[in-house]
Amino acid sequence: MPKVGMEPIRRAAVINATLMCISRHGIDGMTLDKVAEYADCSKGVVTYYFKNKDNLMIESFKAFFAYYGLKINADIQPTMSAADMLEVTLAHLLPPLSDETQGAINVSELEGTAKMVIPLEDQAKLFLHFFSRAALDRNLQEVVSASYSVDMQGLMKIFDYGKATGQMKVEDSQSAAYGLLAMVVGLSFFRVANVQPLNSEDNRSICEDYVKKLTRG
């Protein structure tokens, strides 16, 4: 059993190691032994927190999705305009291709959200691995549904705020949030598949144009 006080640190290290392992080897290539190696711990520590590979995969999937919401909530300030809030949201959900991030994967809040990072290349790989598996796995589908329901609620609040303050032209906040989120997911898939717009621009400009059309002025 891990030492008292080490539980959150060990658990976070195992989750980070799992995401790194999946990014490098895929879900099928991820094993408890490899995760233990990446986390610099014993296999016993891994199984102490996560009973088996399926449980570890699901918990890592949840942490991967939660990462984005935590980063967004940390950067959004109540004094921002609705447009600025959406800009912060898109900056995390679909970062500009030029904003390459470096470093090891860290989806833990233990040292603060500023220390949380997933390099863009790893984001793309994890997105592909998880969604490919979710297409056939009911448990992962439930994780996706729950995560995006939370994201939808967050976007709806921004659109409601923009509508209430006259900053945005939104008739139905729920439809606007659903459309933007669906666009982000679709564009993310296109990025991973290297399907480029005909004008060769960063495809996130499509989201930016969508938001501009909703902004008054």
C-alpha positions as a Python dict, from the first residue, in 0.01 Angstrom:
ca = {
    (1, 'M'): (0, 0, 0),
    (2, 'P'): (136, 348, -90),
    (3, 'K'): (244, 580, 190),
    (4, 'V'): (-18, 808, 346),
    (5, 'G'): (-42, 1131, 151),
    (6, 'M'): (103, 980, -164),
    (7, 'E'): (-228, 850, -298),
    (8, 'P'): (-326, 1157, -508),
    (9, 'I'): (29, 1191, -643),
    (10, 'R'): (58, 825, -737),
    (11, 'R'): (-287, 817, -891),
    (12, 'A'): (-212, 1127, -1100),
    (13, 'A'): (120, 979, -1212),
    (14, 'V'): (-52, 660, -1327),
    (15, 'I'): (-318, 851, -1522),
    (16, 'N'): (-54, 1069, -1690),
    (17, 'A'): (154, 761, -1770),
    (18, 'T'): (-150, 586, -1917),
    (19, 'L'): (-226, 876, -2149),
    (20, 'M'): (137, 889, -2256),
    (21, 'C'): (136, 514, -2316),
    (22, 'I'): (-185, 529, -2523),
    (23, 'S'): (-47, 818, -2727),
    (24, 'R'): (269, 622, -2803),
    (25, 'H'): (132, 268, -2841),
    (26, 'G'): (-245, 296, -2884),
    (27, 'I'): (-510, 145, -2657),
    (28, 'D'): (-439, -210, -2769),
    (29, 'G'): (-66, -159, -2709),
    (30, 'M'): (-119, -10, -2363),
    (31, 'T'): (-47, -264, -2089),
    (32, 'L'): (-31, -236, -1712),
    (33, 'D'): (339, -322, -1727),
    (34, 'K'): (408, -40, -1973),
    (35, 'V'): (205, 206, -1767),
    (36, 'A'): (404, 110, -1458),
    (37, 'E'): (725, 172, -1652),
    (38, 'Y'): (609, 516, -1769),
    (39, 'A'): (490, 603, -1416),
    (40, 'D'): (815, 475, -1261),
    (41, 'C'): (630, 252, -1018),
    (42, 'S'): (543, -113, -975),
    (43, 'K'): (257, -287, -1151),
    (44, 'G'): (112, -343, -803),
    (45, 'V'): (72, 33, -757),
    (46, 'V'): (-116, 55, -1086),
    (47, 'T'): (-356, -225, -992),
    (48, 'Y'): (-398, -81, -642),
    (49, 'Y'): (-569, 226, -789),
    (50, 'F'): (-715, 74, -1105),
    (51, 'K'): (-832, -287, -1097),
    (52, 'N'): (-765, -368, -1460),
    (53, 'K'): (-685, -225, -1802),
    (54, 'D'): (-1047, -139, -1885),
    (55, 'N'): (-1093, 57, -1564),
    (56, 'L'): (-765, 238, -1620),
    (57, 'M'): (-861, 323, -1979),
    (58, 'I'): (-1198, 466, -1874),
    (59, 'E'): (-1054, 675, -1591),
    (60, 'S'): (-781, 807, -1822),
    (61, 'F'): (-1045, 890, -2083),
    (62, 'K'): (-1238, 1089, -1820),
    (63, 'A'): (-923, 1274, -1717),
    (64, 'F'): (-843, 1354, -2080),
    (65, 'F'): (-1182, 1517, -2131),
    (66, 'A'): (-1185, 1690, -1792),
    (67, 'Y'): (-852, 1854, -1877),
    (68, 'Y'): (-1015, 2089, -2128),
    (69, 'G'): (-1290, 2206, -1896),
    (70, 'L'): (-1044, 2272, -1615),
    (71, 'K'): (-816, 2478, -1840),
    (72, 'I'): (-1108, 2675, -1982),
    (73, 'N'): (-1264, 2751, -1644),
    (74, 'A'): (-928, 2865, -1509),
    (75, 'D'): (-879, 3114, -1793),
    (76, 'I'): (-1232, 3256, -1821),
    (77, 'Q'): (-1292, 3565, -1606),
    (78, 'P'): (-1636, 3703, -1517),
    (79, 'T'): (-1538, 4047, -1651),
    (80, 'M'): (-1479, 3911, -2002),
    (81, 'S'): (-1716, 3973, -2290),
    (82, 'A'): (-1907, 3674, -2429),
    (83, 'A'): (-1690, 3682, -2741),
    (84, 'D'): (-1372, 3673, -2531),
    (85, 'M'): (-1509, 3379, -2331),
    (86, 'L'): (-1571, 3188, -2653),
    (87, 'E'): (-1224, 3279, -2776),
    (88, 'V'): (-1072, 3128, -2460),
    (89, 'T'): (-1288, 2819, -2503),
    (90, 'L'): (-1184, 2765, -2864),
    (91, 'A'): (-820, 2830, -2779),
    (92, 'H'): (-828, 2517, -2563),
    (93, 'L'): (-1072, 2297, -2754),
    (94, 'L'): (-917, 2366, -3094),
    (95, 'P'): (-579, 2542, -3047),
    (96, 'P'): (-418, 2729, -3337),
    (97, 'L'): (-180, 2500, -3523),
    (98, 'S'): (104, 2741, -3452),
    (99, 'D'): (58, 2714, -3074),
    (100, 'E'): (268, 2400, -3037),
    (101, 'T'): (294, 2286, -2676),
    (102, 'Q'): (586, 2091, -2537),
    (103, 'G'): (653, 1876, -2234),
    (104, 'A'): (518, 1563, -2077),
    (105, 'I'): (147, 1498, -2043),
    (106, 'N'): (1, 1628, -1718),
    (107, 'V'): (-376, 1633, -1663),
    (108, 'S'): (-354, 1666, -1284),
    (109, 'E'): (-465, 1974, -1088),
    (110, 'L'): (-233, 1894, -797),
    (111, 'E'): (17, 2164, -894),
    (112, 'G'): (-240, 2404, -1038),
    (113, 'T'): (-403, 2430, -1381),
    (114, 'A'): (-110, 2633, -1517),
    (115, 'K'): (106, 2319, -1494),
    (116, 'M'): (-148, 2107, -1681),
    (117, 'V'): (-46, 2035, -2039),
    (118, 'I'): (-104, 1795, -2327),
    (119, 'P'): (124, 1860, -2628),
    (120, 'L'): (-79, 1911, -2946),
    (121, 'E'): (58, 1600, -3113),
    (122, 'D'): (-47, 1392, -2813),
    (123, 'Q'): (-388, 1561, -2808),
    (124, 'A'): (-448, 1455, -3168),
    (125, 'K'): (-334, 1098, -3109),
    (126, 'L'): (-538, 1057, -2791),
    (127, 'F'): (-843, 1206, -2957),
    (128, 'L'): (-815, 954, -3240),
    (129, 'H'): (-745, 653, -3016),
    (130, 'F'): (-1026, 725, -2772),
    (131, 'F'): (-1294, 815, -3025),
    (132, 'S'): (-1210, 517, -3244),
    (133, 'R'): (-1262, 289, -2945),
    (134, 'A'): (-1570, 478, -2825),
    (135, 'A'): (-1745, 398, -3152),
    (136, 'L'): (-1759, 34, -3039),
    (137, 'D'): (-1747, 60, -2660),
    (138, 'R'): (-2066, 154, -2474),
    (139, 'N'): (-1877, 247, -2158),
    (140, 'L'): (-1662, 497, -2345),
    (141, 'Q'): (-1967, 633, -2524),
    (142, 'E'): (-2113, 715, -2184),
    (143, 'V'): (-1794, 901, -2091),
    (144, 'V'): (-1811, 1103, -2413),
    (145, 'S'): (-2179, 1181, -2363),
    (146, 'A'): (-2133, 1292, -2002),
    (147, 'S'): (-1830, 1505, -2085),
    (148, 'Y'): (-1988, 1681, -2380),
    (149, 'S'): (-2308, 1741, -2183),
    (150, 'V'): (-2099, 1942, -1936),
    (151, 'D'): (-1930, 2128, -2222),
    (152, 'M'): (-2270, 2202, -2375),
    (153, 'Q'): (-2392, 2352, -2049),
    (154, 'G'): (-2085, 2574, -2029),
    (155, 'L'): (-2127, 2699, -2385),
    (156, 'M'): (-2498, 2760, -2331),
    (157, 'K'): (-2420, 2981, -2031),
    (158, 'I'): (-2186, 3189, -2245),
    (159, 'F'): (-2444, 3223, -2522),
    (160, 'D'): (-2717, 3310, -2269),
    (161, 'Y'): (-2488, 3573, -2119),
    (162, 'G'): (-2410, 3713, -2463),
    (163, 'K'): (-2779, 3726, -2551),
    (164, 'A'): (-2882, 3883, -2219),
    (165, 'T'): (-2619, 4158, -2249),
    (166, 'G'): (-2690, 4223, -2616),
    (167, 'Q'): (-2344, 4113, -2721),
    (168, 'M'): (-2455, 3821, -2934),
    (169, 'K'): (-2734, 3741, -3179),
    (170, 'V'): (-2847, 3402, -3051),
    (171, 'E'): (-3205, 3281, -3074),
    (172, 'D'): (-3150, 2936, -2925),
    (173, 'S'): (-2849, 2897, -2694),
    (174, 'Q'): (-2879, 2520, -2688),
    (175, 'S'): (-2868, 2490, -3067),
    (176, 'A'): (-2581, 2738, -3090),
    (177, 'A'): (-2381, 2545, -2829),
    (178, 'Y'): (-2454, 2212, -2995),
    (179, 'G'): (-2353, 2347, -3335),
    (180, 'L'): (-2027, 2495, -3210),
    (181, 'L'): (-1930, 2181, -3019),
    (182, 'A'): (-2015, 1958, -3315),
    (183, 'M'): (-1806, 2183, -3536),
    (184, 'V'): (-1508, 2160, -3299),
    (185, 'V'): (-1526, 1780, -3286),
    (186, 'G'): (-1560, 1751, -3663),
    (187, 'L'): (-1273, 1989, -3730),
    (188, 'S'): (-1060, 1800, -3479),
    (189, 'F'): (-1120, 1479, -3674),
    (190, 'F'): (-1029, 1655, -3998),
    (191, 'R'): (-706, 1776, -3841),
    (192, 'V'): (-611, 1428, -3729),
    (193, 'A'): (-696, 1288, -4074),
    (194, 'N'): (-504, 1575, -4239),
    (195, 'V'): (-810, 1692, -4434),
    (196, 'Q'): (-719, 2053, -4508),
    (197, 'P'): (-954, 2335, -4618),
    (198, 'L'): (-930, 2423, -4988),
    (199, 'N'): (-775, 2759, -4898),
    (200, 'S'): (-506, 2580, -4691),
    (201, 'E'): (-586, 2794, -4386),
    (202, 'D'): (-605, 2659, -4032),
    (203, 'N'): (-948, 2498, -4019),
    (204, 'R'): (-1024, 2662, -3683),
    (205, 'S'): (-1102, 2977, -3885),
    (206, 'I'): (-1436, 2809, -3963),
    (207, 'C'): (-1522, 2818, -3591),
    (208, 'E'): (-1402, 3175, -3565),
    (209, 'D'): (-1629, 3278, -3852),
    (210, 'Y'): (-1921, 3100, -3684),
    (211, 'V'): (-1866, 3296, -3363),
    (212, 'K'): (-1827, 3626, -3551),
    (213, 'K'): (-2166, 3577, -3715),
    (214, 'L'): (-2321, 3554, -3370),
    (215, 'T'): (-2152, 3869, -3243),
    (216, 'R'): (-2327, 4199, -3280),
    (217, 'G'): (-2156, 4494, -3440),
}
